[in-house]
Amino acid sequence: MIGAVIIIIKVGNGNSLEPFSIPTNLGVGFSAIMFGSIFSILDFTGTGVVTTVSEEMREPKKNIGRSIVYAMILTAISIIPATYALTVGWGISNISSFASSPDAGIIVFEKYLGPIGAVLLIIFTINSYLTNGVSKATAIGRWWYSAASDGIVFPKRFSKVHSKYKSPYYAILTWSVSSFALDVIMGLYFGPKIAAFILEAGTGISIIIVHIMANTSLTLYTRRIDRFHFLKHALAPAFATVISLVVVYFTISDIWSKWVTHPNPVNDAYFASFIITLLWVIVGGLIVTLYYSRKKPNVLINAGEFDVENTRV
């Protein structure tokens, strides 16, 4: 944040509102911009990690919402100025070469903040990746642990807690090993850069679809328990869902058009990632829901009703 402010000040007359506008003369379609938003959404995924430790929080129904709002605000404060600083620092007239540069951020920071600024950026970037990994492990480990504890999908061994650290170590280790194996296989086949884009595209789409499903579930659930409030439980979720559907639609359009007009292994992989995501999230989710609603309805009814100490929340 401090580095971004310094860069913006040093740019001086190079500052402009142009980075906040949609270009009309660069051949960049709206669908391509929506496809790009899939990757930017991943910058905010860590803000919801607090929901995965709700079983251990005091007054979770009140504090989780506050925590997410605060996290979103802080994330926006740190990301938006930094993104703008890199844009104007690189030069708006030369921005077409920004994406093709392997170390654009380091170049900008070194230009305006010297070698020390570049080194600090590298350190903070590495730290961000490490903390992101911890956040993902925490979130997924807790999800799998909770599902296993409720008897949904995962076997009971995933609900094991480490005797010393009290963490769901079995779930965390299983996810870490499987995720590492997938990353290595994709990286060896497509190369690290393309593999990252393909995996992130699938992840971004799945996150959006899951949030759409959560928005719908919130409306239906609050009506069922007679706590429905139109603004909070219908209008706000519906607005978020509409925006999400727009992003998904144009992303699908972009992936489909590239797959049809420019068939190659990379576009094939993007398309396959999209199809697998849809099957995994939507079809898989429907199959699991139908199975438990018909075969084990009590499991679904009681899911998430108890905290880590087996106390009703």
C-alpha positions as a Markdown table, in Angstrom:
| # | Residue | x | y | z |
|---|---|---|---|---|
| 1 | Met | 0.0 | 0.0 | 0.0 |
| 2 | Ile | 2.8 | 2.4 | 0.9 |
| 3 | Gly | 4.7 | 1.5 | -2.2 |
| 4 | Ala | 1.7 | 2.0 | -4.4 |
| 5 | Val | 1.1 | 5.5 | -2.9 |
| 6 | Ile | 4.7 | 6.5 | -3.5 |
| 7 | Ile | 4.6 | 5.3 | -7.1 |
| 8 | Ile | 1.3 | 7.2 | -7.7 |
| 9 | Ile | 2.9 | 10.4 | -6.3 |
| 10 | Lys | 6.1 | 10.0 | -8.4 |
| 11 | Val | 4.1 | 9.3 | -11.6 |
| 12 | Gly | 2.7 | 12.9 | -11.2 |
| 13 | Asn | 1.1 | 14.0 | -14.5 |
| 14 | Gly | 1.0 | 10.4 | -15.7 |
| 15 | Asn | -2.0 | 9.8 | -13.4 |
| 16 | Ser | -5.2 | 9.4 | -15.2 |
| 17 | Leu | -8.8 | 8.0 | -14.9 |
| 18 | Glu | -8.3 | 6.0 | -18.1 |
| 19 | Pro | -7.5 | 2.8 | -16.3 |
| 20 | Phe | -11.0 | 2.8 | -14.8 |
| 21 | Ser | -12.6 | 3.0 | -18.3 |
| 22 | Ile | -13.4 | 0.1 | -20.7 |
| 23 | Pro | -11.3 | 0.4 | -23.9 |
| 24 | Thr | -13.2 | 0.5 | -27.2 |
| 25 | Asn | -10.4 | 0.6 | -29.7 |
| 26 | Leu | -8.1 | -2.2 | -28.6 |
| 27 | Gly | -10.2 | -5.2 | -29.9 |
| 28 | Val | -10.9 | -6.3 | -26.3 |
| 29 | Gly | -14.5 | -7.6 | -26.2 |
| 30 | Phe | -16.7 | -7.5 | -23.1 |
| 31 | Ser | -16.6 | -11.3 | -22.9 |
| 32 | Ala | -12.8 | -11.2 | -22.6 |
| 33 | Ile | -13.1 | -8.6 | -19.7 |
| 34 | Met | -15.6 | -10.9 | -18.0 |
| 35 | Phe | -13.3 | -13.9 | -18.5 |
| 36 | Gly | -10.5 | -11.8 | -16.9 |
| 37 | Ser | -12.7 | -11.1 | -13.9 |
| 38 | Ile | -12.7 | -14.8 | -13.2 |
| 39 | Phe | -9.1 | -14.5 | -12.2 |
| 40 | Ser | -9.5 | -11.3 | -10.2 |
| 41 | Ile | -12.3 | -12.9 | -8.2 |
| 42 | Leu | -9.6 | -15.2 | -6.8 |
| 43 | Asp | -8.0 | -12.2 | -5.1 |
| 44 | Phe | -11.0 | -12.1 | -2.7 |
| 45 | Thr | -11.4 | -15.8 | -2.0 |
| 46 | Gly | -9.5 | -15.6 | 1.3 |
| 47 | Thr | -12.0 | -13.1 | 2.7 |
| 48 | Gly | -14.5 | -15.9 | 3.4 |
| 49 | Val | -12.1 | -18.2 | 5.2 |
| 50 | Val | -13.6 | -17.0 | 8.5 |
| 51 | Thr | -16.8 | -19.0 | 7.8 |
| 52 | Thr | -14.8 | -22.3 | 8.0 |
| 53 | Val | -13.9 | -21.7 | 11.6 |
| 54 | Ser | -17.4 | -20.5 | 12.7 |
| 55 | Glu | -17.7 | -23.6 | 15.0 |
| 56 | Glu | -14.9 | -22.1 | 17.2 |
| 57 | Met | -16.1 | -18.5 | 17.2 |
| 58 | Arg | -18.1 | -16.6 | 19.8 |
| 59 | Glu | -21.4 | -15.5 | 18.5 |
| 60 | Pro | -20.6 | -16.7 | 14.9 |
| 61 | Lys | -24.0 | -15.6 | 13.5 |
| 62 | Lys | -23.1 | -12.0 | 14.3 |
| 63 | Asn | -19.3 | -11.9 | 14.0 |
| 64 | Ile | -18.9 | -13.8 | 10.7 |
| 65 | Gly | -20.7 | -11.2 | 8.7 |
| 66 | Arg | -18.7 | -8.4 | 10.2 |
| 67 | Ser | -15.5 | -10.2 | 9.6 |
| 68 | Ile | -16.2 | -10.8 | 5.9 |
| 69 | Val | -17.2 | -7.1 | 5.4 |
| 70 | Tyr | -14.1 | -5.9 | 7.1 |
| 71 | Ala | -11.9 | -8.3 | 5.1 |
| 72 | Met | -13.5 | -7.3 | 1.8 |
| 73 | Ile | -12.9 | -3.6 | 2.6 |
| 74 | Leu | -9.3 | -4.2 | 3.6 |
| 75 | Thr | -8.6 | -6.3 | 0.5 |
| 76 | Ala | -10.0 | -3.6 | -1.8 |
| 77 | Ile | -8.0 | -0.9 | -0.1 |
| 78 | Ser | -4.8 | -2.9 | -0.6 |
| 79 | Ile | -5.5 | -4.2 | -4.1 |
| 80 | Ile | -7.1 | -1.3 | -6.0 |
| 81 | Pro | -4.4 | 1.3 | -5.3 |
| 82 | Ala | -1.7 | -1.2 | -6.0 |
| 83 | Thr | -3.2 | -2.3 | -9.4 |
| 84 | Tyr | -3.7 | 1.4 | -10.4 |
| 85 | Ala | -0.1 | 2.2 | -9.4 |
| 86 | Leu | 1.3 | -0.6 | -11.5 |
| 87 | Thr | -0.8 | 0.5 | -14.5 |
| 88 | Val | 0.2 | 4.2 | -14.4 |
| 89 | Gly | 3.7 | 3.3 | -13.3 |
| 90 | Trp | 4.2 | 1.0 | -16.3 |
| 91 | Gly | 2.7 | 3.7 | -18.6 |
| 92 | Ile | -0.8 | 3.7 | -20.0 |
| 93 | Ser | 0.4 | 4.1 | -23.6 |
| 94 | Asn | 2.6 | 1.0 | -23.2 |
| 95 | Ile | 0.2 | -1.1 | -21.2 |
| 96 | Ser | -0.2 | -3.6 | -24.0 |
| 97 | Ser | 3.3 | -5.0 | -23.2 |
| 98 | Phe | 2.5 | -5.3 | -19.4 |
| 99 | Ala | 1.0 | -8.8 | -19.6 |
| 100 | Ser | 3.8 | -10.2 | -21.7 |
| 101 | Ser | 6.4 | -9.1 | -19.3 |
| 102 | Pro | 7.5 | -11.9 | -16.9 |
| 103 | Asp | 8.2 | -9.5 | -14.0 |
| 104 | Ala | 6.1 | -6.3 | -14.6 |
| 105 | Gly | 5.5 | -5.6 | -10.9 |
| 106 | Ile | 9.2 | -5.9 | -10.0 |
| 107 | Ile | 10.2 | -3.7 | -12.9 |
| 108 | Val | 7.7 | -0.9 | -11.8 |
| 109 | Phe | 8.7 | -1.1 | -8.2 |
| 110 | Glu | 12.4 | -1.0 | -9.0 |
| 111 | Lys | 11.9 | 1.9 | -11.4 |
| 112 | Tyr | 10.2 | 4.1 | -8.7 |
| 113 | Leu | 11.5 | 2.6 | -5.4 |
| 114 | Gly | 14.9 | 1.2 | -6.4 |
| 115 | Pro | 16.3 | -2.2 | -5.6 |
| 116 | Ile | 15.0 | -2.2 | -2.0 |
| 117 | Gly | 11.5 | -1.7 | -3.3 |
| 118 | Ala | 11.8 | -4.6 | -5.7 |
| 119 | Val | 13.2 | -6.9 | -3.0 |
| 120 | Leu | 10.4 | -5.9 | -0.6 |
| 121 | Leu | 7.8 | -6.6 | -3.3 |
| 122 | Ile | 9.3 | -10.1 | -3.8 |
| 123 | Ile | 9.3 | -10.8 | -0.1 |
| 124 | Phe | 5.7 | -9.6 | 0.3 |
| 125 | Thr | 4.6 | -11.6 | -2.8 |
| 126 | Ile | 6.2 | -14.8 | -1.4 |
| 127 | Asn | 4.6 | -14.2 | 1.9 |
| 128 | Ser | 1.2 | -13.6 | 0.2 |
| 129 | Tyr | 1.5 | -17.0 | -1.6 |
| 130 | Leu | 2.4 | -18.8 | 1.6 |
| 131 | Thr | -0.4 | -17.2 | 3.6 |
| 132 | Asn | -2.8 | -18.0 | 0.7 |
| 133 | Gly | -1.7 | -21.6 | 0.9 |
| 134 | Val | -2.4 | -21.6 | 4.7 |
| 135 | Ser | -5.8 | -20.0 | 4.1 |
| 136 | Lys | -6.7 | -22.6 | 1.5 |
| 137 | Ala | -5.6 | -25.5 | 3.7 |
| 138 | Thr | -7.5 | -24.1 | 6.6 |
| 139 | Ala | -10.7 | -23.5 | 4.6 |
| 140 | Ile | -10.7 | -26.8 | 2.7 |
| 141 | Gly | -9.5 | -28.8 | 5.7 |
| 142 | Arg | -12.4 | -27.4 | 7.8 |
| 143 | Trp | -14.9 | -28.0 | 5.1 |
| 144 | Trp | -13.9 | -31.6 | 4.7 |
| 145 | Tyr | -13.7 | -32.0 | 8.4 |
| 146 | Ser | -17.2 | -30.6 | 9.0 |
| 147 | Ala | -18.7 | -32.7 | 6.1 |
| 148 | Ala | -17.1 | -35.8 | 7.5 |
| 149 | Ser | -18.3 | -35.0 | 11.1 |
| 150 | Asp | -21.9 | -34.6 | 9.7 |
| 151 | Gly | -21.6 | -37.8 | 7.8 |
| 152 | Ile | -21.8 | -36.2 | 4.3 |
| 153 | Val | -19.7 | -37.4 | 1.3 |
| 154 | Phe | -16.4 | -37.8 | 3.2 |
| 155 | Pro | -15.5 | -40.9 | 5.3 |
| 156 | Lys | -15.3 | -40.5 | 9.1 |
| 157 | Arg | -11.5 | -40.6 | 9.1 |
| 158 | Phe | -11.5 | -37.0 | 7.6 |
| 159 | Ser | -13.0 | -35.8 | 10.9 |
| 160 | Lys | -9.9 | -36.9 | 12.9 |
| 161 | Val | -8.3 | -34.1 | 14.8 |
| 162 | His | -4.5 | -34.1 | 15.6 |
| 163 | Ser | -3.9 | -35.0 | 19.3 |
| 164 | Lys | -1.5 | -32.1 | 19.8 |
| 165 | Tyr | -2.4 | -29.3 | 17.4 |
| 166 | Lys | -6.2 | -30.0 | 17.3 |
| 167 | Ser | -6.3 | -29.5 | 13.5 |
| 168 | Pro | -8.1 | -31.8 | 11.0 |
| 169 | Tyr | -4.8 | -33.1 | 9.8 |
| 170 | Tyr | -6.1 | -36.0 | 7.8 |
| 171 | Ala | -8.3 | -33.7 | 5.6 |
| 172 | Ile | -5.5 | -31.1 | 5.3 |
| 173 | Leu | -2.9 | -33.7 | 4.3 |
| 174 | Thr | -5.2 | -35.4 | 1.8 |
| 175 | Trp | -6.0 | -32.1 | 0.1 |
| 176 | Ser | -2.4 | -30.9 | 0.1 |
| 177 | Val | -1.1 | -34.1 | -1.5 |
| 178 | Ser | -3.8 | -34.3 | -4.1 |
| 179 | Ser | -3.5 | -30.6 | -4.9 |
| 180 | Phe | 0.2 | -30.8 | -5.2 |
| 181 | Ala | 0.0 | -33.8 | -7.5 |
| 182 | Leu | -2.5 | -32.0 | -9.8 |
| 183 | Asp | -0.4 | -28.9 | -9.9 |
| 184 | Val | 2.8 | -30.8 | -10.8 |
| 185 | Ile | 1.0 | -32.9 | -13.5 |
| 186 | Met | -0.6 | -29.9 | -15.1 |
| 187 | Gly | 2.7 | -27.9 | -14.9 |
| 188 | Leu | 4.7 | -30.6 | -16.5 |
| 189 | Tyr | 2.3 | -30.9 | -19.4 |
| 190 | Phe | 1.3 | -27.3 | -20.1 |
| 191 | Gly | 4.1 | -25.4 | -18.4 |
| 192 | Pro | 3.7 | -23.5 | -15.1 |
| 193 | Lys | 2.1 | -20.3 | -16.6 |
| 194 | Ile | -0.5 | -21.9 | -18.8 |
| 195 | Ala | -1.3 | -24.6 | -16.2 |
| 196 | Ala | -1.9 | -21.9 | -13.6 |
| 197 | Phe | -4.3 | -20.0 | -15.9 |
| 198 | Ile | -6.2 | -23.2 | -16.7 |
| 199 | Leu | -6.5 | -24.3 | -13.0 |
| 200 | Glu | -7.4 | -20.8 | -11.9 |
| 201 | Ala | -10.1 | -20.5 | -14.6 |
| 202 | Gly | -11.8 | -23.6 | -13.4 |
| 203 | Thr | -11.4 | -22.5 | -9.7 |
| 204 | Gly | -12.9 | -19.1 | -10.5 |
| 205 | Ile | -15.9 | -20.5 | -12.3 |
| 206 | Ser | -16.6 | -23.0 | -9.5 |
| 207 | Ile | -16.4 | -20.3 | -6.9 |
| 208 | Ile | -18.9 | -18.2 | -8.7 |
| 209 | Ile | -21.3 | -21.1 | -9.2 |
| 210 | Val | -21.0 | -22.2 | -5.6 |
| 211 | His | -21.8 | -18.6 | -4.5 |
| 212 | Ile | -24.9 | -18.6 | -6.8 |
| 213 | Met | -26.0 | -21.8 | -5.2 |
| 214 | Ala | -25.4 | -20.3 | -1.7 |
| 215 | Asn | -27.4 | -17.2 | -2.6 |
| 216 | Thr | -30.3 | -19.3 | -3.6 |
| 217 | Ser | -30.0 | -21.5 | -0.5 |
| 218 | Leu | -30.0 | -18.4 | 1.7 |
| 219 | Thr | -33.3 | -17.2 | 0.4 |
| 220 | Leu | -34.9 | -20.7 | 0.6 |
| 221 | Tyr | -33.5 | -21.4 | 4.1 |
| 222 | Thr | -34.5 | -18.2 | 5.7 |
| 223 | Arg | -38.0 | -18.6 | 4.4 |
| 224 | Arg | -38.1 | -22.1 | 5.8 |
| 225 | Ile | -37.0 | -21.1 | 9.3 |
| 226 | Asp | -39.3 | -18.0 | 9.2 |
| 227 | Arg | -36.4 | -15.5 | 9.4 |
| 228 | Phe | -36.8 | -14.1 | 5.9 |
| 229 | His | -36.0 | -10.4 | 5.3 |
| 230 | Phe | -36.6 | -9.2 | 1.8 |
| 231 | Leu | -33.6 | -6.8 | 1.5 |
| 232 | Lys | -31.0 | -9.1 | 3.1 |
| 233 | His | -32.2 | -12.5 | 2.0 |
| 234 | Ala | -33.8 | -11.9 | -1.4 |
| 235 | Leu | -32.8 | -8.6 | -3.0 |
| 236 | Ala | -29.1 | -8.6 | -2.1 |
| 237 | Pro | -28.5 | -12.3 | -3.0 |
| 238 | Ala | -30.5 | -11.9 | -6.2 |
| 239 | Phe | -28.4 | -8.8 | -7.2 |
| 240 | Ala | -25.2 | -10.7 | -6.6 |
| 241 | Thr | -26.5 | -13.7 | -8.5 |
| 242 | Val | -27.4 | -11.7 | -11.6 |
| 243 | Ile | -23.9 | -10.2 | -11.7 |
| 244 | Ser | -22.4 | -13.6 | -11.3 |
| 245 | Leu | -24.5 | -15.0 | -14.1 |
| 246 | Val | -23.4 | -12.2 | -16.4 |
| 247 | Val | -19.7 | -13.1 | -15.6 |
| 248 | Val | -20.3 | -16.8 | -16.1 |
| 249 | Tyr | -22.2 | -16.3 | -19.4 |
| 250 | Phe | -19.6 | -14.1 | -21.0 |
| 251 | Thr | -16.8 | -16.4 | -19.7 |
| 252 | Ile | -18.5 | -19.4 | -21.3 |
| 253 | Ser | -18.9 | -17.4 | -24.5 |
| 254 | Asp | -15.2 | -16.5 | -24.6 |
| 255 | Ile | -14.1 | -20.1 | -23.8 |
| 256 | Trp | -16.5 | -21.5 | -26.4 |
| 257 | Ser | -15.5 | -19.2 | -29.2 |
| 258 | Lys | -11.8 | -19.8 | -28.7 |
| 259 | Trp | -12.3 | -23.5 | -28.5 |
| 260 | Val | -14.3 | -23.5 | -31.8 |
| 261 | Thr | -12.3 | -20.9 | -33.8 |
| 262 | His | -8.7 | -21.7 | -32.5 |
| 263 | Pro | -8.5 | -25.4 | -31.6 |
| 264 | Asn | -5.3 | -26.2 | -29.8 |
| 265 | Pro | -4.2 | -28.0 | -26.6 |
| 266 | Val | -4.5 | -24.9 | -24.4 |
| 267 | Asn | -8.0 | -24.0 | -25.5 |
| 268 | Asp | -9.0 | -27.6 | -25.3 |
| 269 | Ala | -7.8 | -27.6 | -21.7 |
| 270 | Tyr | -9.7 | -24.4 | -20.9 |
| 271 | Phe | -12.9 | -26.0 | -22.3 |
| 272 | Ala | -12.3 | -29.2 | -20.5 |
| 273 | Ser | -11.7 | -27.3 | -17.3 |
| 274 | Phe | -15.0 | -25.5 | -17.7 |
| 275 | Ile | -17.0 | -28.8 | -18.5 |
| 276 | Ile | -15.4 | -30.6 | -15.5 |
| 277 | Thr | -16.2 | -27.7 | -13.2 |
| 278 | Leu | -19.9 | -27.7 | -14.3 |
| 279 | Leu | -20.2 | -31.4 | -13.9 |
| 280 | Trp | -18.4 | -31.4 | -10.5 |
| 281 | Val | -20.2 | -28.5 | -8.9 |
| 282 | Ile | -23.7 | -28.6 | -10.4 |
| 283 | Val | -24.3 | -32.3 | -11.4 |
| 284 | Gly | -22.2 | -33.6 | -8.5 |
| 285 | Gly | -24.0 | -31.3 | -6.1 |
| 286 | Leu | -27.4 | -32.3 | -7.3 |
| 287 | Ile | -26.6 | -36.0 | -7.1 |
| 288 | Val | -25.3 | -35.7 | -3.6 |
| 289 | Thr | -28.3 | -33.6 | -2.5 |
| 290 | Leu | -30.8 | -36.0 | -4.0 |
| 291 | Tyr | -29.1 | -39.0 | -2.5 |
| 292 | Tyr | -29.0 | -37.6 | 1.0 |
| 293 | Ser | -32.5 | -36.1 | 0.8 |
| 294 | Arg | -34.0 | -39.4 | -0.2 |
| 295 | Lys | -31.8 | -41.9 | 1.6 |
| 296 | Lys | -30.5 | -40.0 | 4.6 |
| 297 | Pro | -32.8 | -36.9 | 5.2 |
| 298 | Asn | -31.8 | -36.5 | 8.8 |
| 299 | Val | -28.2 | -36.1 | 7.9 |
| 300 | Leu | -29.0 | -33.1 | 5.8 |
| 301 | Ile | -31.4 | -31.6 | 8.4 |
| 302 | Asn | -28.8 | -31.8 | 11.1 |
| 303 | Ala | -25.8 | -30.8 | 9.0 |
| 304 | Gly | -24.0 | -27.8 | 10.5 |
| 305 | Glu | -26.2 | -27.6 | 13.6 |
| 306 | Phe | -23.4 | -28.5 | 16.0 |
| 307 | Asp | -20.0 | -26.9 | 16.8 |
| 308 | Val | -16.7 | -28.6 | 17.5 |
| 309 | Glu | -17.8 | -29.2 | 21.1 |
| 310 | Asn | -21.1 | -30.9 | 19.9 |
| 311 | Thr | -23.1 | -27.9 | 21.1 |
| 312 | Arg | -26.0 | -26.7 | 18.9 |
| 313 | Val | -25.2 | -23.4 | 17.2 |
